[in-house]
Coordinates of C-alpha atoms in Angstrom, one line a residue:
M1 CA -184.7 30.0 -112.7
S2 CA -183.3 31.6 -115.9
T3 CA -183.3 29.8 -119.2
A4 CA -180.4 29.4 -121.7
I5 CA -181.2 28.3 -125.2
L6 CA -178.5 26.6 -127.1
T7 CA -179.0 27.6 -130.8
G8 CA -177.9 24.2 -132.2
P9 CA -176.6 20.8 -131.2
P10 CA -174.1 20.8 -128.3
V11 CA -170.4 20.2 -129.2
A12 CA -169.4 16.8 -127.9
G13 CA -167.2 17.0 -124.8
A14 CA -167.6 20.8 -124.4
P15 CA -168.3 22.1 -120.9
L16 CA -170.7 24.8 -122.1
E17 CA -173.9 23.2 -120.7
S18 CA -172.4 22.5 -117.3
D19 CA -171.1 26.1 -117.2
L20 CA -174.5 27.5 -118.0
R21 CA -176.1 25.4 -115.3
S22 CA -173.5 26.5 -112.8
L23 CA -174.6 30.1 -113.5
G24 CA -178.2 29.2 -112.6
F25 CA -179.6 28.5 -116.1
D26 CA -182.0 25.8 -117.2
V27 CA -180.5 24.7 -120.5
R28 CA -182.6 23.9 -123.5
V29 CA -181.5 23.0 -127.0
A30 CA -183.1 24.4 -130.2
A31 CA -182.3 22.8 -133.5
D32 CA -182.7 26.0 -135.5
A33 CA -183.8 29.6 -135.4
A34 CA -187.5 28.7 -135.7
E35 CA -187.3 26.3 -132.8
A36 CA -185.4 28.8 -130.8
G37 CA -188.3 31.2 -131.2
E38 CA -190.7 28.5 -130.1
V39 CA -188.6 27.7 -127.0
L40 CA -188.4 31.5 -126.2
A41 CA -192.2 31.9 -126.5
A42 CA -192.6 29.1 -123.9
V43 CA -190.3 30.8 -121.3
P44 CA -192.3 32.7 -118.7
A45 CA -192.2 36.4 -119.3
G46 CA -190.6 37.2 -115.9
E47 CA -187.5 35.1 -116.5
R48 CA -184.1 36.1 -117.9
V49 CA -183.3 34.4 -121.2
A50 CA -180.0 33.7 -122.8
L51 CA -179.2 32.6 -126.4
V52 CA -175.8 30.8 -126.6
D53 CA -174.0 29.5 -129.7
P54 CA -173.2 25.8 -129.1
R55 CA -169.7 26.4 -130.6
F56 CA -168.9 29.1 -127.9
V57 CA -165.5 28.8 -126.4
G58 CA -164.5 31.1 -123.5
H59 CA -164.0 31.6 -119.8
L60 CA -166.9 31.0 -117.4
H61 CA -166.5 34.5 -116.2
S62 CA -167.1 35.8 -119.7
L63 CA -170.5 34.1 -119.7
R64 CA -171.2 35.4 -116.2
L65 CA -170.5 39.0 -117.2
A66 CA -172.7 38.7 -120.3
L67 CA -175.5 36.6 -119.0
T68 CA -176.1 37.4 -115.3
D69 CA -175.4 41.1 -114.6
P70 CA -178.8 42.4 -113.4
R71 CA -178.0 46.0 -114.1
F72 CA -178.5 45.7 -117.9
P73 CA -181.6 44.7 -119.8
A74 CA -179.5 43.2 -122.5
A75 CA -175.9 42.2 -122.7
A76 CA -173.8 40.2 -125.1
V77 CA -170.3 38.8 -125.9
P78 CA -169.4 36.9 -129.1
G79 CA -171.6 33.9 -129.2
A80 CA -173.8 34.7 -126.2
L81 CA -176.7 37.1 -125.5
A82 CA -178.9 37.6 -122.5
A83 CA -182.1 39.6 -122.1
A84 CA -183.9 40.6 -118.9
P85 CA -187.8 40.7 -118.9
A86 CA -187.7 44.4 -119.8
A87 CA -186.0 43.5 -123.1
R88 CA -188.2 40.4 -123.9
A89 CA -190.4 42.1 -126.5
A90 CA -187.3 43.4 -128.4
L91 CA -185.7 40.0 -128.1
V92 CA -188.8 38.2 -129.6
R93 CA -188.8 40.7 -132.5
A94 CA -185.1 40.0 -133.2
V95 CA -185.4 36.2 -133.0
T96 CA -188.4 36.3 -135.3
A97 CA -186.5 38.3 -137.8
A98 CA -183.6 35.9 -137.6
A99 CA -185.9 32.9 -138.1
D100 CA -187.4 34.6 -141.2
A101 CA -184.0 35.3 -142.5
V102 CA -183.1 31.6 -142.1
S103 CA -186.2 30.5 -143.9
G104 CA -185.5 33.0 -146.7
A105 CA -181.9 31.8 -147.0
A106 CA -183.1 28.2 -147.1
V107 CA -185.5 29.0 -149.9
T108 CA -182.8 30.7 -151.9
A109 CA -180.5 27.7 -151.4
G110 CA -183.2 25.4 -152.6
R111 CA -183.4 27.4 -155.8
G112 CA -179.8 27.0 -156.5
G113 CA -178.3 29.6 -154.2
T114 CA -175.6 29.2 -151.6
D115 CA -175.5 26.4 -149.0
P116 CA -177.4 27.7 -145.9
G117 CA -174.8 26.0 -143.7
D118 CA -172.1 28.2 -145.2
G119 CA -173.9 31.5 -145.2
P120 CA -175.1 34.1 -142.6
A121 CA -178.3 32.0 -142.0
A122 CA -176.5 29.3 -140.2
P123 CA -178.3 28.6 -136.9
S124 CA -175.1 28.5 -134.9
G125 CA -174.7 32.3 -135.6
L126 CA -178.1 33.2 -134.1
P127 CA -177.0 34.9 -130.9
D128 CA -174.7 37.3 -132.7
R129 CA -177.3 38.1 -135.4
V130 CA -179.9 38.7 -132.7
A131 CA -177.5 41.0 -130.8
A132 CA -176.9 43.0 -134.0
A133 CA -180.6 43.2 -134.6
L134 CA -181.2 44.5 -131.1
A135 CA -178.5 47.2 -131.6
E136 CA -180.3 48.4 -134.7
D137 CA -183.8 48.3 -133.2
P138 CA -184.6 51.9 -132.0
D139 CA -187.2 50.6 -129.6
A140 CA -184.8 48.0 -128.0
P141 CA -182.7 48.8 -124.9
A142 CA -179.0 49.2 -125.5
V143 CA -177.0 46.0 -125.6
H144 CA -174.2 46.1 -123.0
R145 CA -170.8 44.8 -124.1
P146 CA -168.8 44.0 -121.0
E147 CA -165.1 44.6 -121.1
L148 CA -163.4 41.2 -121.1
G149 CA -159.7 42.2 -121.1
V150 CA -157.7 39.0 -121.2
L151 CA -160.8 36.8 -120.9
V152 CA -161.8 34.8 -123.9
A153 CA -165.3 34.7 -125.6
A154 CA -165.2 33.4 -129.1
V155 CA -167.1 31.3 -131.7
P156 CA -164.3 29.7 -133.6
A157 CA -164.8 28.4 -137.1
G158 CA -163.1 25.1 -137.6
E159 CA -161.1 22.7 -135.5
A160 CA -157.8 24.7 -135.7
A161 CA -159.5 27.9 -134.5
R162 CA -161.3 26.0 -131.7
A163 CA -158.0 24.4 -130.5
A164 CA -156.4 27.9 -130.4
A165 CA -159.3 29.3 -128.5
L166 CA -159.1 26.5 -126.0
R167 CA -155.4 27.1 -125.5
A168 CA -156.1 30.8 -124.8
V169 CA -158.7 29.8 -122.2
A170 CA -156.2 27.5 -120.5
E171 CA -153.5 30.2 -120.4
T172 CA -155.6 32.6 -118.3
D173 CA -157.0 31.9 -114.8
D174 CA -160.4 33.5 -115.0
E175 CA -160.9 33.2 -111.2
D176 CA -157.8 35.4 -110.7
V177 CA -159.2 37.9 -113.2
R178 CA -162.5 37.8 -111.5
L179 CA -161.0 38.5 -108.1
R180 CA -158.8 41.3 -109.3
S181 CA -161.7 42.9 -111.2
A182 CA -163.8 42.9 -108.0
V183 CA -161.6 45.9 -106.9
K184 CA -162.4 49.3 -108.2
S185 CA -160.1 50.3 -111.0
R186 CA -159.6 53.8 -109.4
D187 CA -159.5 54.1 -105.6
G188 CA -157.6 55.9 -102.9
F189 CA -154.0 55.1 -101.8
F190 CA -154.9 53.7 -98.4
T191 CA -157.7 51.6 -99.9
T192 CA -155.7 50.3 -102.8
F193 CA -152.6 49.3 -100.8
F194 CA -153.8 48.6 -97.3
I195 CA -157.3 47.3 -97.6
S196 CA -158.1 45.8 -101.0
P197 CA -155.2 43.3 -101.1
Y198 CA -157.1 41.3 -98.4
S199 CA -160.6 42.6 -98.5
R200 CA -161.2 41.1 -101.9
H201 CA -160.3 37.7 -100.5
L202 CA -162.9 38.4 -97.7
A203 CA -165.4 39.2 -100.4
R204 CA -164.7 35.8 -102.1
W205 CA -165.0 34.0 -98.8
C206 CA -168.4 35.7 -98.3
A207 CA -169.5 34.7 -101.8
R208 CA -168.6 31.1 -101.3
R209 CA -170.7 31.0 -98.1
G210 CA -173.7 32.5 -99.7
L211 CA -173.5 35.9 -98.0
T212 CA -175.0 38.8 -99.9
P213 CA -173.5 42.4 -100.3
N214 CA -176.4 43.7 -98.3
Q215 CA -175.5 41.5 -95.3
V216 CA -171.9 42.7 -95.5
T217 CA -173.1 46.3 -95.7
T218 CA -175.3 45.9 -92.7
A219 CA -172.4 44.3 -90.8
S220 CA -170.2 47.3 -91.7
L221 CA -172.9 49.6 -90.3
L222 CA -173.3 47.7 -87.1
T223 CA -169.5 47.6 -86.6
A224 CA -169.3 51.3 -87.1
L225 CA -172.1 51.9 -84.6
V226 CA -170.3 49.7 -82.0
A227 CA -167.2 51.8 -82.7
A228 CA -169.2 55.0 -82.1
A229 CA -170.5 53.5 -78.8
C230 CA -166.9 52.6 -77.7
A231 CA -165.9 56.2 -78.5
A232 CA -168.8 57.4 -76.4
T233 CA -167.4 55.7 -73.3
G234 CA -164.8 58.5 -73.0
T235 CA -162.1 56.0 -71.8
R236 CA -158.7 55.4 -73.4
G237 CA -159.6 51.7 -73.9
G238 CA -162.8 52.7 -75.5
F239 CA -161.0 55.1 -77.9
V240 CA -158.5 52.4 -78.9
A241 CA -161.3 49.9 -79.5
A242 CA -163.2 52.5 -81.5
G243 CA -160.3 53.2 -83.8
M244 CA -159.8 49.5 -84.4
L245 CA -163.5 48.9 -85.1
L246 CA -163.7 51.8 -87.4
I247 CA -161.0 50.3 -89.6
A248 CA -162.8 46.9 -89.4
S249 CA -166.0 48.6 -90.5
F250 CA -164.1 50.1 -93.5
V251 CA -162.7 46.7 -94.5
L252 CA -166.3 45.4 -94.6
D253 CA -167.4 48.5 -96.5
C254 CA -164.8 47.8 -99.2
A255 CA -165.7 44.1 -99.2
D256 CA -169.4 44.7 -99.8
G257 CA -168.8 46.4 -103.1
Q258 CA -166.2 43.9 -104.0
L259 CA -168.6 41.1 -103.3
A260 CA -171.2 42.8 -105.5
R261 CA -168.7 43.0 -108.4
Y262 CA -167.3 39.5 -107.8
S263 CA -170.7 37.8 -107.8
L264 CA -172.6 40.4 -109.8
Q265 CA -175.2 40.8 -107.0
Y266 CA -176.5 44.2 -107.7
S267 CA -179.8 45.4 -106.4
T268 CA -181.8 48.5 -105.8
L269 CA -181.9 47.9 -102.0
G270 CA -178.1 47.4 -102.0
A271 CA -177.7 50.6 -103.9
W272 CA -179.7 52.5 -101.3
L273 CA -177.9 50.9 -98.4
D274 CA -174.5 51.5 -99.9
A275 CA -175.3 55.1 -100.7
T276 CA -176.6 56.0 -97.3
F277 CA -174.8 53.8 -94.8
D278 CA -171.3 55.4 -95.4
R279 CA -172.6 58.8 -94.3
A280 CA -174.6 57.3 -91.4
K281 CA -171.5 55.5 -90.1
E282 CA -169.2 58.5 -90.3
Y283 CA -171.6 60.9 -88.8
A284 CA -172.6 58.5 -86.0
Y285 CA -168.9 58.2 -85.2
Y286 CA -168.6 62.0 -84.9
A287 CA -171.5 61.9 -82.4
G288 CA -169.8 59.2 -80.5
L289 CA -166.6 61.3 -80.2
A290 CA -168.7 64.2 -79.0
L291 CA -170.4 62.1 -76.4
G292 CA -167.1 60.6 -75.2
A293 CA -165.5 64.0 -74.9
A294 CA -168.5 65.2 -72.9
R295 CA -167.9 62.4 -70.4
G296 CA -164.5 63.9 -69.8
G297 CA -165.8 67.4 -69.4
D298 CA -165.0 68.7 -72.9
D299 CA -167.8 70.0 -75.1
V300 CA -166.9 69.3 -78.8
W301 CA -170.4 69.2 -80.3
A302 CA -169.6 72.3 -82.3
L303 CA -166.6 70.6 -83.8
A304 CA -168.5 67.4 -84.5
L305 CA -171.3 69.3 -86.2
G306 CA -168.8 71.4 -88.1
A307 CA -167.1 68.2 -89.4
M308 CA -170.4 66.9 -90.6
V309 CA -171.3 70.2 -92.3
L310 CA -167.9 70.5 -94.0
Q311 CA -168.0 66.9 -95.2
T312 CA -171.5 67.2 -96.6
C313 CA -170.8 70.4 -98.3
R314 CA -167.7 68.8 -99.9
H315 CA -169.9 66.1 -101.3
V316 CA -172.4 68.7 -102.6
V317 CA -169.5 70.3 -104.5
D318 CA -168.6 67.0 -106.0
F319 CA -172.1 66.1 -107.0
A320 CA -173.0 69.6 -108.4
F321 CA -169.8 69.8 -110.5
N322 CA -170.2 66.3 -111.9
E323 CA -173.9 67.0 -112.8
A324 CA -172.9 70.3 -114.4
S325 CA -170.3 68.5 -116.5
H326 CA -172.9 66.1 -117.9
H327 CA -173.4 66.4 -121.7
E328 CA -175.8 64.8 -124.1
G329 CA -174.9 61.2 -124.6
G330 CA -173.9 60.6 -121.0
G331 CA -170.7 61.1 -119.0
A332 CA -168.7 64.1 -118.2
A333 CA -168.3 66.8 -120.8
A334 CA -165.1 66.8 -122.9
N335 CA -162.1 68.1 -121.0
T336 CA -161.2 70.9 -123.3
S337 CA -159.8 73.3 -120.8
P338 CA -156.1 74.0 -120.1
T339 CA -156.7 73.0 -116.5
A340 CA -157.9 69.6 -117.6
A341 CA -155.0 69.2 -120.0
L342 CA -152.6 70.0 -117.1
S343 CA -154.4 67.4 -114.9
G344 CA -154.0 64.8 -117.7
R345 CA -150.2 65.5 -117.9
L346 CA -149.9 65.2 -114.1
D347 CA -151.7 61.8 -114.3
S348 CA -149.0 60.6 -116.6
V349 CA -146.5 60.9 -113.7
G350 CA -147.2 58.0 -111.4
W351 CA -146.5 59.5 -108.0
T352 CA -148.6 62.6 -108.7
V353 CA -151.7 60.4 -109.2
W354 CA -151.5 59.0 -105.7
A355 CA -150.5 62.3 -104.1
R356 CA -153.5 64.0 -105.6
R357 CA -155.8 61.2 -104.5
M358 CA -154.5 61.5 -100.9
I359 CA -154.7 65.3 -100.8
V360 CA -158.5 65.2 -101.2
L361 CA -158.8 62.9 -98.1
P362 CA -161.1 60.2 -99.7
I363 CA -163.0 57.9 -97.3
G364 CA -160.1 55.5 -96.8
E365 CA -157.5 58.1 -95.8
R366 CA -160.1 60.0 -93.8
W367 CA -161.2 57.0 -91.8
A368 CA -157.6 55.9 -91.2
L369 CA -156.8 59.4 -89.9
I370 CA -159.8 59.4 -87.6
A371 CA -159.1 55.9 -86.3
V372 CA -155.4 56.6 -85.5
L373 CA -156.1 60.0 -83.9
T374 CA -159.0 58.5 -81.9
A375 CA -156.8 55.8 -80.5
L376 CA -153.8 58.0 -79.7
T377 CA -155.2 61.5 -78.9
T378 CA -158.5 63.1 -77.7
P379 CA -161.8 63.7 -79.5
R380 CA -161.0 67.5 -79.7
T381 CA -157.7 66.8 -81.4
T382 CA -159.3 64.2 -83.8
L383 CA -162.1 66.5 -84.9
T384 CA -159.8 69.6 -85.2
V385 CA -157.3 67.8 -87.4
L386 CA -160.1 66.4 -89.4
L387 CA -161.6 69.8 -89.9
V388 CA -158.3 71.3 -91.0
G389 CA -157.6 68.4 -93.4
C390 CA -161.0 68.4 -94.9
A391 CA -161.0 72.2 -95.3
F392 CA -157.7 72.1 -97.2
A393 CA -159.1 69.3 -99.4
A394 CA -162.2 71.2 -100.1
C395 CA -160.3 74.3 -101.1
Y396 CA -158.0 72.3 -103.3
T397 CA -160.8 70.5 -105.2
T398 CA -163.1 73.5 -105.4
A399 CA -160.3 75.8 -106.7
G400 CA -159.4 73.3 -109.4
R401 CA -163.0 72.9 -110.5
V402 CA -163.6 76.6 -110.6
L403 CA -160.6 77.0 -112.9
R404 CA -161.7 74.1 -115.1
S405 CA -165.2 75.6 -115.4
L406 CA -164.0 79.0 -116.3
T407 CA -161.7 77.7 -119.1
R408 CA -163.9 74.9 -120.5
K409 CA -165.6 75.3 -123.9
A410 CA -168.5 72.8 -123.6
E411 CA -172.0 74.1 -123.2
R412 CA -174.3 73.1 -120.2
T413 CA -177.2 71.0 -121.2
D414 CA -180.8 71.1 -120.2
R415 CA -180.3 67.8 -118.3
A416 CA -177.4 69.4 -116.3
A417 CA -179.5 72.5 -115.6
A418 CA -182.4 70.5 -114.4
A419 CA -180.2 68.4 -112.1
L420 CA -178.6 71.6 -110.6
A421 CA -182.1 73.0 -110.0
D422 CA -183.1 69.9 -108.2
L423 CA -180.0 70.0 -106.1
A424 CA -180.8 73.6 -105.1
D425 CA -183.8 72.2 -103.2
S426 CA -185.9 75.3 -103.5
G427 CA -189.1 75.5 -101.5
P428 CA -192.3 77.5 -102.0
L429 CA -190.8 80.9 -101.1
A430 CA -187.8 80.6 -103.5
E431 CA -190.1 79.2 -106.2
A432 CA -192.4 82.2 -105.9
V433 CA -189.5 84.6 -106.3
A434 CA -188.1 82.6 -109.2
T435 CA -191.4 82.6 -111.0
A436 CA -191.6 86.4 -110.6
F437 CA -188.1 86.9 -112.1
R438 CA -188.4 84.2 -114.8
G439 CA -187.4 85.7 -118.1
T440 CA -185.4 88.5 -116.6
R441 CA -182.0 89.0 -118.2
L442 CA -179.2 88.6 -115.6
P443 CA -175.4 89.0 -115.9
R444 CA -173.3 85.9 -116.7
L445 CA -172.2 85.1 -113.1
A446 CA -175.4 86.4 -111.5
A447 CA -176.7 83.1 -110.1
P448 CA -173.6 82.1 -108.1
A449 CA -173.0 85.7 -107.0
L450 CA -176.6 86.1 -105.7
A451 CA -176.4 82.7 -103.9
L452 CA -173.1 83.7 -102.4
L453 CA -174.4 87.1 -101.3
G454 CA -177.5 85.8 -99.7
S455 CA -175.6 83.0 -98.0
A456 CA -172.9 85.4 -96.6
A457 CA -175.5 87.8 -95.3
L458 CA -177.5 85.1 -93.6
V459 CA -174.4 83.5 -91.9
A460 CA -173.1 87.0 -90.9
A461 CA -176.4 87.9 -89.3
A462 CA -176.4 84.7 -87.3
L463 CA -172.8 85.2 -86.3
W464 CA -172.6 88.8 -85.4
T465 CA -176.0 89.8 -84.0
Q466 CA -177.1 89.4 -80.4
P467 CA -179.0 86.2 -79.5
G468 CA -182.7 86.9 -79.9
S469 CA -182.1 89.6 -82.5
P470 CA -184.7 90.0 -85.3
W471 CA -181.9 90.4 -87.9
P472 CA -181.3 86.7 -88.6
P473 CA -185.0 86.2 -89.6
A474 CA -184.8 89.3 -91.7
A475 CA -181.6 88.0 -93.4
A476 CA -183.4 84.7 -94.0
L477 CA -186.1 86.5 -95.9
G478 CA -183.5 88.3 -98.0
Y479 CA -181.7 84.9 -98.5
A480 CA -184.9 83.4 -99.7
A481 CA -185.4 86.2 -102.2
L482 CA -181.8 86.1 -103.5
S483 CA -181.7 82.3 -103.8
G484 CA -185.0 82.5 -105.7
I485 CA -183.6 85.0 -108.2
A486 CA -180.5 82.8 -108.5
V487 CA -182.5 79.9 -109.8
A488 CA -185.0 82.0 -111.9
R489 CA -183.2 81.0 -115.1
P490 CA -181.7 77.7 -116.1
L491 CA -178.4 77.1 -114.4
K492 CA -176.2 76.8 -117.5
G493 CA -173.5 79.3 -116.6
A494 CA -169.9 78.4 -116.2
L495 CA -170.0 78.6 -112.4
D496 CA -173.7 78.0 -111.8
W497 CA -172.9 74.6 -110.3
L498 CA -171.7 76.6 -107.2
V499 CA -175.3 77.6 -106.4
P500 CA -176.3 74.3 -104.6
P501 CA -173.1 74.2 -102.5
F502 CA -173.6 77.8 -101.5
L503 CA -177.1 77.1 -100.4
R504 CA -176.2 74.0 -98.5
T505 CA -173.4 75.8 -96.7
A506 CA -175.7 78.6 -95.8
E507 CA -178.4 76.4 -94.3
Y508 CA -176.1 74.0 -92.4
T509 CA -173.8 76.8 -91.1
T510 CA -176.7 78.9 -90.0
V511 CA -178.0 76.1 -87.9
L512 CA -174.5 75.4 -86.5
V513 CA -173.9 79.1 -85.6
L514 CA -177.3 79.7 -84.0
A515 CA -177.0 76.4 -81.9
A516 CA -173.5 77.3 -80.8
R517 CA -174.5 80.7 -79.6
A518 CA -177.7 79.5 -77.9
E519 CA -177.6 79.5 -74.1
S520 CA -179.0 75.9 -73.8
P521 CA -176.3 73.2 -73.9
A522 CA -178.8 70.9 -75.6
A523 CA -178.9 73.1 -78.7
L524 CA -175.8 71.7 -80.4
P525 CA -176.6 68.0 -80.0
V526 CA -180.2 68.6 -81.3
A527 CA -178.8 70.7 -84.2
F528 CA -176.5 67.8 -85.1
G529 CA -179.6 65.6 -85.5
L530 CA -181.4 68.3 -87.5
V531 CA -178.5 68.7 -90.0
A532 CA -178.2 64.9 -90.2
A533 CA -181.9 64.7 -91.2
V534 CA -181.6 67.4 -93.8
A535 CA -178.3 66.0 -95.2
Y536 CA -180.0 62.7 -95.6
H537 CA -182.6 64.4 -97.8
H538 CA -179.9 66.0 -99.9
Y539 CA -178.0 62.7 -100.3
D540 CA -181.2 61.0 -101.3
T541 CA -181.8 63.6 -103.9
V542 CA -178.3 63.1 -105.3
Y543 CA -178.6 59.3 -105.7
R544 CA -182.0 59.5 -107.3
I545 CA -180.6 61.9 -109.9
R546 CA -177.6 59.6 -110.4
G547 CA -179.9 56.7 -111.1
G548 CA -181.7 58.7 -113.8
T549 CA -185.1 58.8 -112.0
G550 CA -185.1 62.5 -111.2
A551 CA -185.3 64.3 -107.9
P552 CA -187.7 63.5 -105.1
P553 CA -191.3 64.5 -105.8
R554 CA -192.1 68.2 -105.5
W555 CA -194.6 67.6 -102.7
L556 CA -191.8 66.3 -100.5
V557 CA -189.6 69.4 -101.2
R558 CA -192.6 71.7 -100.4
A559 CA -193.5 69.7 -97.3
T560 CA -190.0 70.0 -96.0
G561 CA -190.1 73.8 -96.7
G562 CA -187.1 73.8 -99.1
H563 CA -183.8 75.2 -97.9
E564 CA -185.1 78.7 -97.5
G565 CA -188.2 77.6 -95.5
R566 CA -186.1 75.6 -93.1
V567 CA -183.7 78.5 -92.6
L568 CA -186.6 80.9 -91.9
V569 CA -188.1 78.5 -89.3
V570 CA -184.7 78.0 -87.5
T571 CA -183.9 81.7 -87.4
A572 CA -187.4 82.6 -86.2
A573 CA -187.1 80.0 -83.4
A574 CA -183.7 81.4 -82.4
A575 CA -185.1 84.9 -82.3
L576 CA -188.1 83.8 -80.1
W577 CA -186.4 81.3 -77.8
A578 CA -182.6 81.7 -77.9
G579 CA -182.4 82.5 -74.2
G580 CA -184.2 79.4 -73.0
R581 CA -185.1 75.8 -73.6
G582 CA -187.5 76.6 -76.4
F583 CA -184.9 76.8 -79.1
P584 CA -183.6 73.2 -78.8
V585 CA -187.2 72.0 -78.4
A586 CA -188.1 73.7 -81.7
L587 CA -185.0 72.2 -83.4
A588 CA -185.9 68.8 -82.0
V589 CA -189.5 69.0 -83.3
L590 CA -188.3 70.2 -86.7
A591 CA -185.7 67.4 -86.9
G592 CA -188.2 64.8 -86.0
V593 CA -190.8 65.9 -88.5
L594 CA -188.2 66.1 -91.3
A595 CA -186.6 62.8 -90.4
L596 CA -190.0 61.0 -90.5
T597 CA -191.2 62.6 -93.7
V598 CA -188.0 62.2 -95.6
L599 CA -187.2 58.7 -94.5
A600 CA -190.7 57.4 -95.1
E601 CA -190.7 58.7 -98.7
S602 CA -187.1 57.6 -99.3
I603 CA -187.8 54.0 -98.0
R604 CA -190.9 53.9 -100.2
F605 CA -189.0 54.9 -103.3
W606 CA -185.9 52.7 -102.8
M607 CA -188.1 49.7 -102.1
S608 CA -190.2 50.3 -105.2
S609 CA -189.8 49.0 -108.7
R610 CA -188.8 52.4 -110.0
A611 CA -185.6 52.5 -107.9
P612 CA -182.4 52.4 -109.9
A613 CA -179.4 50.1 -109.1
V614 CA -177.0 52.9 -108.4
H615 CA -173.4 51.7 -107.7
D616 CA -170.5 54.0 -107.6
E617 CA -167.9 52.4 -109.9
T618 CA -166.1 55.7 -110.5
G619 CA -163.7 55.5 -107.7
E620 CA -164.2 59.2 -107.0
P621 CA -163.4 60.2 -103.4
A622 CA -166.3 59.8 -101.1

């Protein structure tokens, strides 16, 4: 139970107390600032505390946004302030200071000064004074100020002002605002016009029945897995059912985030589930299509693995570019380039906004395409069209970001360079090379050029040498050396954000090529599992960085070999056992060890108290 402290006598007939109780607060009344401090001291340390001005007039959802959002240690609107346990010490300091100020003002008034009821020491202004004190306290967490838009939150002075505020409250339906704000402000065309108009009502239905976002997320996963199972049947009826279930899974996927925003039910577990289940659903569906095609005598495992590789590498491009654009103070660096200016001008033309969002094939458009093609065509056609569409989208977005990076004026920060180094996922071999070359002066574009050179040589050796050739392992050693040199200095160059995507492409594509060229038909399905395990590790790294907790521990990166260590193991296994069953067995063992190691550490972290509540509110394509 949370506690709300009214900082003065309640206004007769006002619904404030009942509103606070409906939000889950135990309401207590303090006659003045000193008594508010006493009530605060009596509240258990693990409880959320709110200070509310008894004259507050506003919508219930204004109070909900300020007082119940678990993502922020402190939040405030005019007349109301909430603090989580993490901000309790700072709150106590601020309330104590306010009580001292009230006492001082009372003494001044008693000596012939101003009336304390008319001055800044009036008890009814306590929440706003405490919020101001928190904002000035360097040791206090930042006070979040939610955007209210048309919602009302005010502390009117006088009956006329109170009547005007009440009229403003009556003129706006806060439930309608709450429902509309549950939808991301920036989303894809298909999601915006074909899913969100009804998925938000599904989210409200779930909220009213006590369902949680995690339950809806799990339902979305199960629905997608059933869709994958239907696709694996290889029958036309199974393909039609798979397409319909995939859309149903996406509706639930939208509803879980909308439910979280509607009811402010954010959690670390929910962040982890939401961050990983989308990829698990999509990649499981690719596997289902491959299994279904195999039942009909068509082997499309290479296409399924290629689709997973391409989609994962696209995400790495997104993540690396966004991290590289980070500047001190948070957010993306200032868009000072001509490319960014052109993008801004295009955004001013309505239809170009939607066209550009559709071109990049975000998750809504992508899943709709997959669902329709699955129902009407074959798995081969579905995966081929998906590969072509995603390849075009990848070229479009990457080209724009390269141009923007070359023309931007902002400097890369230490935080951005550290994030890119973590995304590189360098293991012991690359670390040793990086240490040896640390301090060496390199040309401006050396890092991406070296990463590209090593990646191209590695993939070329896997693609154009005979199975069992020693050249791929030799190329893997050269790749480890070049990738180590690439990360020897901080990645602050204009195009250094390309280093992690190059390394991911090299690792995943090498596994794909060697498995496709192996004589054993089991190699590609097992390689699919191996890439899935490694991709999970890389997604886990991204979401830890996004949450501000840093990359996975170095022991985990070293235990998994780093990207260069895994490549060396895979190429060596291909050279030794490419002509028999040994290669898929080696891939299976590697996949199993990686999956167990990475999942165990990931689950431990995301279930711990250090895990951040990461929720994607950007609307960027997924």
